[in-house]
PDB file of C-alpha atoms and ligand atoms in Angstrom:
ATOM      1  CA  UNK W   1     180.738 132.709 -95.435  1.00 95.00           C
ATOM      2  CA  UNK W   2     177.028 132.408 -94.839  1.00 97.00           C
ATOM      3  CA  UNK W   3     176.821 132.776 -91.052  1.00 98.00           C
ATOM      4  CA  UNK W   4     173.683 131.675 -89.248  1.00 98.00           C
ATOM      5  CA  UNK W   5     173.383 132.875 -85.644  1.00 98.00           C
ATOM      6  CA  UNK W   6     170.777 131.039 -83.565  1.00 98.00           C
ATOM      7  CA  UNK W   7     169.759 133.071 -80.506  1.00 98.00           C
ATOM      8  CA  UNK W   8     169.441 136.767 -81.317  1.00 98.00           C
ATOM      9  CA  UNK W   9     169.841 138.060 -77.767  1.00 98.00           C
ATOM     10  CA  UNK W  10     172.636 140.109 -76.173  1.00 97.00           C
ATOM     11  CA  UNK W  11     175.538 138.077 -77.512  1.00 98.00           C
ATOM     12  CA  UNK W  12     174.030 136.914 -80.822  1.00 98.00           C
ATOM     13  CA  UNK W  13     173.193 140.467 -81.864  1.00 98.00           C
ATOM     14  CA  UNK W  14     176.619 141.753 -80.761  1.00 98.00           C
ATOM     15  CA  UNK W  15     178.321 139.086 -82.928  1.00 98.00           C
ATOM     16  CA  UNK W  16     176.088 139.891 -85.906  1.00 98.00           C
ATOM     17  CA  UNK W  17     176.780 143.630 -85.624  1.00 98.00           C
ATOM     18  CA  UNK W  18     180.521 143.022 -85.205  1.00 98.00           C
ATOM     19  CA  UNK W  19     180.673 140.825 -88.313  1.00 98.00           C
ATOM     20  CA  UNK W  20     178.620 143.323 -90.316  1.00 97.00           C
ATOM     21  CA  UNK W  21     180.816 146.273 -89.332  1.00 97.00           C
ATOM     22  CA  UNK W  22     184.342 144.835 -89.000  1.00 97.00           C
ATOM     23  CA  UNK W  23     184.535 142.067 -91.590  1.00 96.00           C
ATOM     24  CA  UNK W  24     183.769 141.848 -95.298  1.00 94.00           C
ATOM     25  CA  UNK W  25     182.193 139.237 -97.531  1.00 93.00           C
ATOM     26  CA  UNK W  26     179.916 137.506 -95.007  1.00 97.00           C
ATOM     27  CA  UNK W  27     176.146 137.190 -95.109  1.00 97.00           C
ATOM     28  CA  UNK W  28     174.660 136.998 -91.599  1.00 98.00           C
ATOM     29  CA  UNK W  29     171.290 135.589 -90.549  1.00 98.00           C
ATOM     30  CA  UNK W  30     170.069 135.932 -86.948  1.00 98.00           C
ATOM     31  CA  UNK W  31     167.194 133.865 -85.581  1.00 98.00           C
ATOM     32  CA  UNK W  32     165.106 133.983 -82.409  1.00 98.00           C
ATOM     33  CA  UNK W  33     161.468 133.205 -81.690  1.00 98.00           C
ATOM     34  CA  UNK W  34     160.314 136.783 -81.100  1.00 98.00           C
ATOM     35  CA  UNK W  35     162.088 138.937 -83.672  1.00 98.00           C
ATOM     36  CA  UNK W  36     160.392 142.292 -83.081  1.00 98.00           C
ATOM     37  CA  UNK W  37     163.230 143.773 -81.022  1.00 98.00           C
ATOM     38  CA  UNK W  38     165.881 142.879 -83.632  1.00 98.00           C
ATOM     39  CA  UNK W  39     164.103 143.828 -86.866  1.00 98.00           C
ATOM     40  CA  UNK W  40     166.344 146.938 -86.984  1.00 98.00           C
ATOM     41  CA  UNK W  41     169.223 144.638 -87.981  1.00 98.00           C
ATOM     42  CA  UNK W  42     167.772 144.267 -91.476  1.00 98.00           C
ATOM     43  CA  UNK W  43     168.724 147.898 -92.190  1.00 97.00           C
ATOM     44  CA  UNK W  44     172.355 146.801 -91.706  1.00 96.00           C
ATOM     45  CA  UNK W  45     172.072 143.984 -94.251  1.00 96.00           C
ATOM     46  CA  UNK W  46     171.506 141.264 -91.635  1.00 98.00           C
ATOM     47  CA  UNK W  47     168.724 138.760 -92.292  1.00 98.00           C
ATOM     48  CA  UNK W  48     166.338 138.295 -89.352  1.00 98.00           C
ATOM     49  CA  UNK W  49     164.138 135.197 -89.034  1.00 98.00           C
ATOM     50  CA  UNK W  50     161.933 133.549 -86.426  1.00 98.00           C
ATOM     51  CA  UNK W  51     162.605 130.105 -87.850  1.00 97.00           C
ATOM     52  CA  UNK W  52     165.962 128.434 -87.095  1.00 98.00           C
ATOM     53  CA  UNK W  53     165.729 126.464 -90.337  1.00 97.00           C
ATOM     54  CA  UNK W  54     165.475 129.607 -92.479  1.00 96.00           C
ATOM     55  CA  UNK W  55     168.153 129.156 -95.205  1.00 91.00           C
ATOM     56  CA  UNK W  56     170.063 126.765 -92.928  1.00 96.00           C
ATOM     57  CA  UNK W  57     171.052 124.602 -95.902  1.00 94.00           C
ATOM     58  CA  UNK W  58     173.099 127.546 -97.231  1.00 95.00           C
ATOM     59  CA  UNK W  59     174.904 128.134 -93.911  1.00 97.00           C
ATOM     60  CA  UNK W  60     178.702 127.618 -93.855  1.00 97.00           C
ATOM     61  CA  UNK W  61     178.903 128.422 -90.137  1.00 97.00           C
ATOM     62  CA  UNK W  62     176.166 128.103 -87.518  1.00 98.00           C
ATOM     63  CA  UNK W  63     176.744 129.979 -84.243  1.00 98.00           C
ATOM     64  CA  UNK W  64     174.769 129.026 -81.128  1.00 98.00           C
ATOM     65  CA  UNK W  65     174.118 131.929 -78.756  1.00 98.00           C
ATOM     66  CA  UNK W  66     171.268 130.452 -76.742  1.00 98.00           C
ATOM     67  CA  UNK W  67     171.080 129.606 -73.043  1.00 97.00           C
ATOM     68  CA  UNK W  68     172.313 126.154 -71.961  1.00 95.00           C
ATOM     69  CA  UNK W  69     168.774 124.902 -71.228  1.00 96.00           C
ATOM     70  CA  UNK W  70     167.719 125.758 -74.806  1.00 97.00           C
ATOM     71  CA  UNK W  71     170.442 123.662 -76.465  1.00 97.00           C
ATOM     72  CA  UNK W  72     168.609 120.313 -76.545  1.00 96.00           C
ATOM     73  CA  UNK W  73     165.495 121.794 -78.173  1.00 96.00           C
ATOM     74  CA  UNK W  74     167.413 123.763 -80.792  1.00 98.00           C
ATOM     75  CA  UNK W  75     169.766 120.915 -81.701  1.00 97.00           C
ATOM     76  CA  UNK W  76     166.950 118.402 -82.066  1.00 96.00           C
ATOM     77  CA  UNK W  77     165.333 120.862 -84.462  1.00 97.00           C
ATOM     78  CA  UNK W  78     168.405 121.552 -86.641  1.00 97.00           C
ATOM     79  CA  UNK W  79     170.353 118.260 -86.520  1.00 96.00           C
ATOM     80  CA  UNK W  80     168.675 116.734 -89.625  1.00 95.00           C
ATOM     81  CA  UNK W  81     169.884 119.750 -91.679  1.00 96.00           C
ATOM     82  CA  UNK W  82     173.483 120.343 -90.530  1.00 96.00           C
ATOM     83  CA  UNK W  83     175.429 117.290 -91.628  1.00 95.00           C
ATOM     84  CA  UNK W  84     178.983 118.244 -92.663  1.00 94.00           C
ATOM     85  CA  UNK W  85     178.656 121.837 -91.407  1.00 96.00           C
ATOM     86  CA  UNK W  86     180.771 123.840 -88.977  1.00 97.00           C
ATOM     87  CA  UNK W  87     179.068 124.854 -85.725  1.00 98.00           C
ATOM     88  CA  UNK W  88     180.372 127.262 -83.091  1.00 98.00           C
ATOM     89  CA  UNK W  89     178.878 127.212 -79.603  1.00 98.00           C
ATOM     90  CA  UNK W  90     179.125 130.173 -77.238  1.00 98.00           C
ATOM     91  CA  UNK W  91     176.988 128.332 -74.700  1.00 97.00           C
ATOM     92  CA  UNK W  92     178.759 128.083 -71.375  1.00 92.00           C
ATOM     93  CA  UNK W  93     179.149 124.698 -69.687  1.00 91.00           C
ATOM     94  CA  UNK W  94     178.245 122.459 -72.660  1.00 95.00           C
ATOM     95  CA  UNK W  95     181.244 120.448 -73.912  1.00 96.00           C
ATOM     96  CA  UNK W  96     182.252 119.625 -77.489  1.00 97.00           C
ATOM     97  CA  UNK W  97     181.747 115.939 -76.675  1.00 96.00           C
ATOM     98  CA  UNK W  98     178.165 116.602 -75.509  1.00 96.00           C
ATOM     99  CA  UNK W  99     177.446 118.710 -78.598  1.00 97.00           C
ATOM    100  CA  UNK W 100     178.914 116.025 -80.892  1.00 95.00           C
ATOM    101  CA  UNK W 101     176.811 113.361 -79.212  1.00 95.00           C
ATOM    102  CA  UNK W 102     173.556 115.293 -79.557  1.00 95.00           C
ATOM    103  CA  UNK W 103     174.294 116.017 -83.235  1.00 95.00           C
ATOM    104  CA  UNK W 104     175.288 112.376 -83.828  1.00 93.00           C
ATOM    105  CA  UNK W 105     178.880 113.224 -84.868  1.00 92.00           C
ATOM    106  CA  UNK W 106     177.670 114.640 -88.176  1.00 93.00           C
ATOM    107  CA  UNK W 107     179.394 118.032 -88.008  1.00 94.00           C
ATOM    108  CA  UNK W 108     182.507 119.875 -86.732  1.00 95.00           C
ATOM    109  CA  UNK W 109     182.154 121.773 -83.440  1.00 97.00           C
ATOM    110  CA  UNK W 110     184.188 124.620 -82.048  1.00 97.00           C
ATOM    111  CA  UNK W 111     183.553 126.341 -78.730  1.00 98.00           C
ATOM    112  CA  UNK W 112     183.889 130.102 -78.599  1.00 98.00           C
ATOM    113  CA  UNK W 113     183.717 132.385 -75.590  1.00 98.00           C
ATOM    114  CA  UNK W 114     183.412 135.986 -76.804  1.00 98.00           C
ATOM    115  CA  UNK W 115     182.262 139.031 -74.872  1.00 97.00           C
ATOM    116  CA  UNK W 116     179.783 141.670 -75.986  1.00 97.00           C
ATOM    117  CA  UNK W 117     182.570 144.072 -77.025  1.00 97.00           C
ATOM    118  CA  UNK W 118     182.613 141.912 -80.160  1.00 98.00           C
ATOM    119  CA  UNK W 119     180.062 144.420 -81.435  1.00 98.00           C
ATOM    120  CA  UNK W 120     182.920 146.947 -81.575  1.00 98.00           C
ATOM    121  CA  UNK W 121     185.544 144.513 -82.909  1.00 97.00           C
ATOM    122  CA  UNK W 122     187.102 144.453 -79.422  1.00 97.00           C
ATOM    123  CA  UNK W 123     186.240 141.059 -77.937  1.00 98.00           C
ATOM    124  CA  UNK W 124     188.578 138.614 -76.225  1.00 97.00           C
ATOM    125  CA  UNK W 125     187.150 135.443 -77.814  1.00 98.00           C
ATOM    126  CA  UNK W 126     188.662 132.262 -76.387  1.00 98.00           C
ATOM    127  CA  UNK W 127     188.417 129.371 -78.861  1.00 98.00           C
ATOM    128  CA  UNK W 128     188.671 125.633 -78.339  1.00 97.00           C
ATOM    129  CA  UNK W 129     188.365 122.644 -80.677  1.00 96.00           C
ATOM    130  CA  UNK W 130     189.565 119.087 -81.162  1.00 93.00           C
ATOM    131  CA  UNK W 131     193.002 118.906 -82.806  1.00 92.00           C
ATOM    132  CA  UNK W 132     191.641 116.736 -85.643  1.00 90.00           C
ATOM    133  CA  UNK W 133     189.321 119.606 -86.709  1.00 91.00           C
ATOM    134  CA  UNK W 134     192.069 122.264 -86.751  1.00 90.00           C
ATOM    135  CA  UNK W 135     192.268 122.729 -90.540  1.00 92.00           C
ATOM    136  CA  UNK W 136     188.513 122.774 -91.156  1.00 92.00           C
ATOM    137  CA  UNK W 137     187.933 125.262 -88.318  1.00 94.00           C
ATOM    138  CA  UNK W 138     190.616 127.766 -89.385  1.00 94.00           C
ATOM    139  CA  UNK W 139     188.046 130.095 -91.051  1.00 94.00           C
ATOM    140  CA  UNK W 140     186.267 130.386 -87.675  1.00 96.00           C
ATOM    141  CA  UNK W 141     189.515 131.317 -85.937  1.00 96.00           C
ATOM    142  CA  UNK W 142     190.258 133.866 -88.691  1.00 96.00           C
ATOM    143  CA  UNK W 143     186.780 135.372 -88.305  1.00 97.00           C
ATOM    144  CA  UNK W 144     187.038 135.907 -84.540  1.00 98.00           C
ATOM    145  CA  UNK W 145     190.595 137.212 -84.823  1.00 97.00           C
ATOM    146  CA  UNK W 146     189.171 140.027 -86.953  1.00 97.00           C
ATOM    147  CA  UNK W 147     186.782 140.873 -84.087  1.00 98.00           C
ATOM    148  CA  UNK W 148     189.372 141.439 -81.367  1.00 97.00           C
ATOM    149  CA  UNK W 149     191.808 138.936 -79.940  1.00 96.00           C
ATOM    150  CA  UNK W 150     191.092 135.190 -80.231  1.00 97.00           C
ATOM    151  CA  UNK W 151     193.414 132.948 -78.192  1.00 97.00           C
ATOM    152  CA  UNK W 152     193.111 129.195 -78.723  1.00 97.00           C
ATOM    153  CA  UNK W 153     192.826 127.475 -75.346  1.00 98.00           C
ATOM    154  CA  UNK W 154     192.348 123.971 -73.966  1.00 97.00           C
ATOM    155  CA  UNK W 155     188.686 123.110 -73.565  1.00 97.00           C
ATOM    156  CA  UNK W 156     189.150 122.474 -69.824  1.00 96.00           C
ATOM    157  CA  UNK W 157     189.791 126.232 -69.470  1.00 97.00           C
ATOM    158  CA  UNK W 158     186.503 127.260 -71.098  1.00 97.00           C
ATOM    159  CA  UNK W 159     184.774 127.929 -67.749  1.00 96.00           C
ATOM    160  CA  UNK W 160     187.724 130.055 -66.682  1.00 97.00           C
ATOM    161  CA  UNK W 161     187.539 131.873 -70.037  1.00 97.00           C
ATOM    162  CA  UNK W 162     183.856 132.566 -69.419  1.00 97.00           C
ATOM    163  CA  UNK W 163     184.671 134.220 -66.112  1.00 97.00           C
ATOM    164  CA  UNK W 164     187.788 136.156 -67.131  1.00 97.00           C
ATOM    165  CA  UNK W 165     186.690 137.155 -70.635  1.00 96.00           C
ATOM    166  CA  UNK W 166     182.875 137.305 -70.631  1.00 95.00           C
ATOM    167  CA  UNK W 167     181.982 138.099 -66.991  1.00 96.00           C
ATOM    168  CA  UNK W 168     185.138 140.236 -67.029  1.00 97.00           C
ATOM    169  CA  UNK W 169     183.278 142.899 -68.993  1.00 97.00           C
ATOM    170  CA  UNK W 170     181.027 143.463 -65.961  1.00 97.00           C
ATOM    171  CA  UNK W 171     183.974 143.585 -63.544  1.00 98.00           C
ATOM    172  CA  UNK W 172     185.741 146.189 -65.709  1.00 97.00           C
ATOM    173  CA  UNK W 173     182.555 148.250 -65.963  1.00 98.00           C
ATOM    174  CA  UNK W 174     182.119 148.162 -62.184  1.00 98.00           C
ATOM    175  CA  UNK W 175     185.691 149.483 -61.803  1.00 98.00           C
ATOM    176  CA  UNK W 176     184.847 152.335 -64.170  1.00 98.00           C
ATOM    177  CA  UNK W 177     181.609 153.053 -62.319  1.00 98.00           C
ATOM    178  CA  UNK W 178     183.438 153.233 -58.989  1.00 98.00           C
ATOM    179  CA  UNK W 179     186.011 155.607 -60.493  1.00 98.00           C
ATOM    180  CA  UNK W 180     183.172 157.724 -61.847  1.00 98.00           C
ATOM    181  CA  UNK W 181     181.508 157.887 -58.437  1.00 98.00           C
ATOM    182  CA  UNK W 182     184.778 158.949 -56.846  1.00 98.00           C
ATOM    183  CA  UNK W 183     185.207 161.513 -59.622  1.00 98.00           C
ATOM    184  CA  UNK W 184     181.871 163.084 -58.721  1.00 98.00           C
ATOM    185  CA  UNK W 185     182.877 163.210 -55.047  1.00 98.00           C
ATOM    186  CA  UNK W 186     186.088 165.060 -55.908  1.00 98.00           C
ATOM    187  CA  UNK W 187     184.374 167.665 -58.081  1.00 98.00           C
ATOM    188  CA  UNK W 188     183.312 166.499 -61.566  1.00 98.00           C
ATOM    189  CA  UNK W 189     179.804 166.295 -62.953  1.00 98.00           C
ATOM    190  CA  UNK W 190     178.807 162.706 -63.739  1.00 98.00           C
ATOM    191  CA  UNK W 191     179.241 162.905 -67.536  1.00 98.00           C
ATOM    192  CA  UNK W 192     182.729 164.376 -67.272  1.00 98.00           C
ATOM    193  CA  UNK W 193     183.674 161.889 -64.548  1.00 98.00           C
ATOM    194  CA  UNK W 194     182.483 158.993 -66.742  1.00 98.00           C
ATOM    195  CA  UNK W 195     184.324 160.274 -69.810  1.00 98.00           C
ATOM    196  CA  UNK W 196     187.579 160.605 -67.838  1.00 98.00           C
ATOM    197  CA  UNK W 197     187.219 157.244 -66.064  1.00 98.00           C
ATOM    198  CA  UNK W 198     186.287 155.263 -69.207  1.00 98.00           C
ATOM    199  CA  UNK W 199     188.973 156.796 -71.433  1.00 98.00           C
ATOM    200  CA  UNK W 200     191.605 156.351 -68.710  1.00 98.00           C
ATOM    201  CA  UNK W 201     190.751 152.637 -68.400  1.00 98.00           C
ATOM    202  CA  UNK W 202     190.783 152.262 -72.195  1.00 97.00           C
ATOM    203  CA  UNK W 203     194.134 154.062 -72.432  1.00 97.00           C
ATOM    204  CA  UNK W 204     195.669 151.888 -69.702  1.00 97.00           C
ATOM    205  CA  UNK W 205     194.498 148.705 -71.478  1.00 97.00           C
ATOM    206  CA  UNK W 206     195.721 150.002 -74.842  1.00 96.00           C
ATOM    207  CA  UNK W 207     199.214 150.696 -73.443  1.00 97.00           C
ATOM    208  CA  UNK W 208     199.385 147.170 -72.013  1.00 96.00           C
ATOM    209  CA  UNK W 209     198.242 145.545 -75.239  1.00 94.00           C
ATOM    210  CA  UNK W 210     200.565 147.589 -77.440  1.00 96.00           C
ATOM    211  CA  UNK W 211     203.668 147.472 -75.243  1.00 96.00           C
ATOM    212  CA  UNK W 212     203.072 143.833 -74.158  1.00 95.00           C
ATOM    213  CA  UNK W 213     204.543 144.433 -70.713  1.00 95.00           C
ATOM    214  CA  UNK W 214     203.532 143.705 -67.103  1.00 96.00           C
ATOM    215  CA  UNK W 215     201.069 146.219 -65.560  1.00 97.00           C
ATOM    216  CA  UNK W 216     203.491 147.041 -62.743  1.00 97.00           C
ATOM    217  CA  UNK W 217     206.020 148.352 -65.276  1.00 96.00           C
ATOM    218  CA  UNK W 218     203.467 150.922 -66.407  1.00 97.00           C
ATOM    219  CA  UNK W 219     202.401 151.639 -62.830  1.00 97.00           C
ATOM    220  CA  UNK W 220     206.046 152.477 -62.074  1.00 96.00           C
ATOM    221  CA  UNK W 221     205.860 155.189 -64.762  1.00 96.00           C
ATOM    222  CA  UNK W 222     202.900 156.800 -62.998  1.00 96.00           C
ATOM    223  CA  UNK W 223     204.001 156.593 -59.379  1.00 97.00           C
ATOM    224  CA  UNK W 224     206.349 159.260 -57.981  1.00 96.00           C
ATOM    225  CA  UNK W 225     208.057 158.339 -54.692  1.00 96.00           C
ATOM    226  CA  UNK W 226     205.941 159.698 -51.820  1.00 95.00           C
ATOM    227  CA  UNK W 227     203.476 160.979 -54.452  1.00 97.00           C
ATOM    228  CA  UNK W 228     199.704 160.994 -54.546  1.00 97.00           C
ATOM    229  CA  UNK W 229     199.349 157.909 -56.851  1.00 97.00           C
ATOM    230  CA  UNK W 230     201.247 155.467 -54.652  1.00 97.00           C
ATOM    231  CA  UNK W 231     199.481 156.527 -51.443  1.00 97.00           C
ATOM    232  CA  UNK W 232     196.122 156.054 -53.148  1.00 98.00           C
ATOM    233  CA  UNK W 233     197.118 152.693 -54.638  1.00 98.00           C
ATOM    234  CA  UNK W 234     198.434 151.412 -51.339  1.00 98.00           C
ATOM    235  CA  UNK W 235     195.274 152.507 -49.520  1.00 98.00           C
ATOM    236  CA  UNK W 236     193.211 150.581 -52.111  1.00 98.00           C
ATOM    237  CA  UNK W 237     195.324 147.491 -51.478  1.00 98.00           C
ATOM    238  CA  UNK W 238     194.989 147.918 -47.678  1.00 98.00           C
ATOM    239  CA  UNK W 239     191.217 147.898 -48.281  1.00 98.00           C
ATOM    240  CA  UNK W 240     191.480 144.665 -50.290  1.00 98.00           C
ATOM    241  CA  UNK W 241     191.325 145.886 -53.913  1.00 97.00           C
ATOM    242  CA  UNK W 242     193.274 143.080 -55.663  1.00 98.00           C
ATOM    243  CA  UNK W 243     192.114 140.517 -53.120  1.00 98.00           C
ATOM    244  CA  UNK W 244     188.416 141.285 -53.618  1.00 97.00           C
ATOM    245  CA  UNK W 245     188.780 141.077 -57.403  1.00 97.00           C
ATOM    246  CA  UNK W 246     190.559 137.725 -57.222  1.00 98.00           C
ATOM    247  CA  UNK W 247     187.980 136.378 -54.756  1.00 98.00           C
ATOM    248  CA  UNK W 248     185.131 137.599 -56.970  1.00 98.00           C
ATOM    249  CA  UNK W 249     186.576 135.882 -60.056  1.00 98.00           C
ATOM    250  CA  UNK W 250     187.036 132.622 -58.133  1.00 98.00           C
ATOM    251  CA  UNK W 251     183.467 132.862 -56.780  1.00 98.00           C
ATOM    252  CA  UNK W 252     182.136 133.278 -60.334  1.00 97.00           C
ATOM    253  CA  UNK W 253     184.130 130.229 -61.448  1.00 97.00           C
ATOM    254  CA  UNK W 254     182.779 128.128 -58.570  1.00 96.00           C
ATOM    255  CA  UNK W 255     179.250 129.162 -59.535  1.00 95.00           C
ATOM    256  CA  UNK W 256     179.762 128.059 -63.172  1.00 91.00           C
ATOM    257  CA  UNK W 257     181.083 124.677 -62.014  1.00 87.00           C
ATOM    258  CA  UNK W 258     178.057 124.023 -59.721  1.00 86.00           C
TER     259      UNK W 258
HETATM  260  N1  NAP B 301     175.941 137.929 -72.812  1.00 61.65           N
HETATM  261  C1  NAP B 301     177.242 137.694 -72.752  1.00 61.65           C
HETATM  262  O1  NAP B 301     178.049 138.587 -72.457  1.00 61.65           O
HETATM  263  C2  NAP B 301     177.789 136.323 -73.076  1.00 61.65           C
HETATM  264  C3  NAP B 301     179.172 136.168 -73.270  1.00 61.65           C
HETATM  265  C4  NAP B 301     179.674 134.904 -73.572  1.00 61.65           C
HETATM  266  C5  NAP B 301     178.816 133.827 -73.679  1.00 61.65           C
HETATM  267  N2  NAP B 301     177.482 133.996 -73.480  1.00 61.65           N
HETATM  268  C6  NAP B 301     176.599 132.835 -73.626  1.00 61.65           C
HETATM  269  O2  NAP B 301     175.767 133.085 -74.749  1.00 61.65           O
HETATM  270  C7  NAP B 301     174.485 132.521 -74.534  1.00 61.65           C
HETATM  271  C8  NAP B 301     173.429 133.603 -74.741  1.00 61.65           C
HETATM  272  O3  NAP B 301     173.611 134.617 -73.780  1.00 61.65           O
HETATM  273  P1  NAP B 301     172.828 136.003 -73.910  1.00 61.65           P
HETATM  274  O4  NAP B 301     173.305 136.839 -72.797  1.00 61.65           O
HETATM  275  O5  NAP B 301     172.944 136.519 -75.310  1.00 61.65           O
HETATM  276  O6  NAP B 301     171.342 135.503 -73.641  1.00 61.65           O
HETATM  277  P2  NAP B 301     169.974 136.156 -74.132  1.00 61.65           P
HETATM  278  O7  NAP B 301     170.130 137.622 -74.291  1.00 61.65           O
HETATM  279  O8  NAP B 301     168.898 135.632 -73.250  1.00 61.65           O
HETATM  280  O9  NAP B 301     169.786 135.537 -75.592  1.00 61.65           O
HETATM  281  C9  NAP B 301     169.321 134.239 -75.840  1.00 61.65           C
HETATM  282  C10 NAP B 301     168.448 134.320 -77.074  1.00 61.65           C
HETATM  283  O10 NAP B 301     168.078 133.017 -77.477  1.00 61.65           O
HETATM  284  C11 NAP B 301     166.790 133.121 -78.065  1.00 61.65           C
HETATM  285  N3  NAP B 301     166.177 131.805 -78.087  1.00 61.65           N
HETATM  286  C12 NAP B 301     165.643 131.104 -77.054  1.00 61.65           C
HETATM  287  N4  NAP B 301     165.146 129.928 -77.475  1.00 61.65           N
HETATM  288  C13 NAP B 301     165.382 129.894 -78.824  1.00 61.65           C
HETATM  289  C14 NAP B 301     165.073 128.959 -79.832  1.00 61.65           C
HETATM  290  N5  NAP B 301     164.429 127.806 -79.560  1.00 61.65           N
HETATM  291  N6  NAP B 301     165.447 129.241 -81.105  1.00 61.65           N
HETATM  292  C15 NAP B 301     166.079 130.404 -81.400  1.00 61.65           C
HETATM  293  N7  NAP B 301     166.398 131.339 -80.482  1.00 61.65           N
HETATM  294  C16 NAP B 301     166.031 131.086 -79.213  1.00 61.65           C
HETATM  295  C17 NAP B 301     166.050 134.117 -77.195  1.00 61.65           C
HETATM  296  O11 NAP B 301     165.060 134.834 -77.943  1.00 61.65           O
HETATM  297  P3  NAP B 301     163.545 134.326 -78.029  1.00 61.65           P
HETATM  298  O12 NAP B 301     163.075 134.072 -76.636  1.00 61.65           O
HETATM  299  O13 NAP B 301     162.854 135.439 -78.744  1.00 61.65           O
HETATM  300  O14 NAP B 301     163.603 133.072 -78.874  1.00 61.65           O
HETATM  301  C18 NAP B 301     167.172 135.100 -76.835  1.00 61.65           C
HETATM  302  O15 NAP B 301     167.178 136.216 -77.705  1.00 61.65           O
HETATM  303  C19 NAP B 301     174.495 131.915 -73.130  1.00 61.65           C
HETATM  304  O16 NAP B 301     174.710 130.535 -73.212  1.00 61.65           O
HETATM  305  C20 NAP B 301     175.661 132.605 -72.455  1.00 61.65           C
HETATM  306  O17 NAP B 301     176.285 131.781 -71.485  1.00 61.65           O
HETATM  307  C21 NAP B 301     176.939 135.218 -73.203  1.00 61.65           C
END
């Protein structure tokens, strides 16, 4: 496919790099107004342009990775050139119906909610589309499945997907940072503490994904009766560990819905 990414910021660049590294046979173009900071992408075979219409006629898939308040401007610019094309929007809070209306029902829309680990082929990209477009949008689903996991969800869950899957990257990183800080307090230098904390989190996630079991079943394998793991875990729960995470996720969701 010819893939045209509009909005070469954090997410747009991560998608472009992920496609370039983990898939084959795609030509990627990334656009933004000020391209200086992303010119390095050309060395990886990615086309960089400061004009959203650059080669847009050749695009098979157009991906929007701009902020919500930039959508109207960008769509008014590209709508005359995208009839019959497939568009994927990663923009939070803008519905397929709204996107269809602005583009005068001339193209097929899919909403995607990736996270920046897409750069490493490790995103959880939630995908949503209208049932009537299922067949035509299959190549988009196939593409994002190559870049991590790509569950198809109901569109009404897109805000929740934003929080759990996209904001979730920050929550997971904060967990790792806290573990690192504790690691320093109990004797490690910061680099060693970070390496241990990050790999331990990655290993725990990998076991869950590969064994497809509930986290508590794995926790049971690590906790000896009256041992040091269970006393630490229980102290974390007494201090509100799970509760604070759940409250934080719900607060993020409320903010999105404002
Ligand atoms: N970051 C994430 O982890 C993440 C995850 C999931 C979804 N999202 C969603 O993805 C979208 C982008 O997020 P982000 O974090 O990547 O934001 P960002 O880093 O600010 O990137 C937005 C990019 O859009 C470009 N842009 C602005 N106006 C434009 C225009 N008229 N034409 C072309 N490009 C234009 C900006 O560059 P110039 O100013 O140079 O044009 C900027 O590079 C948001 O809607 C966000 O909700 C983000």
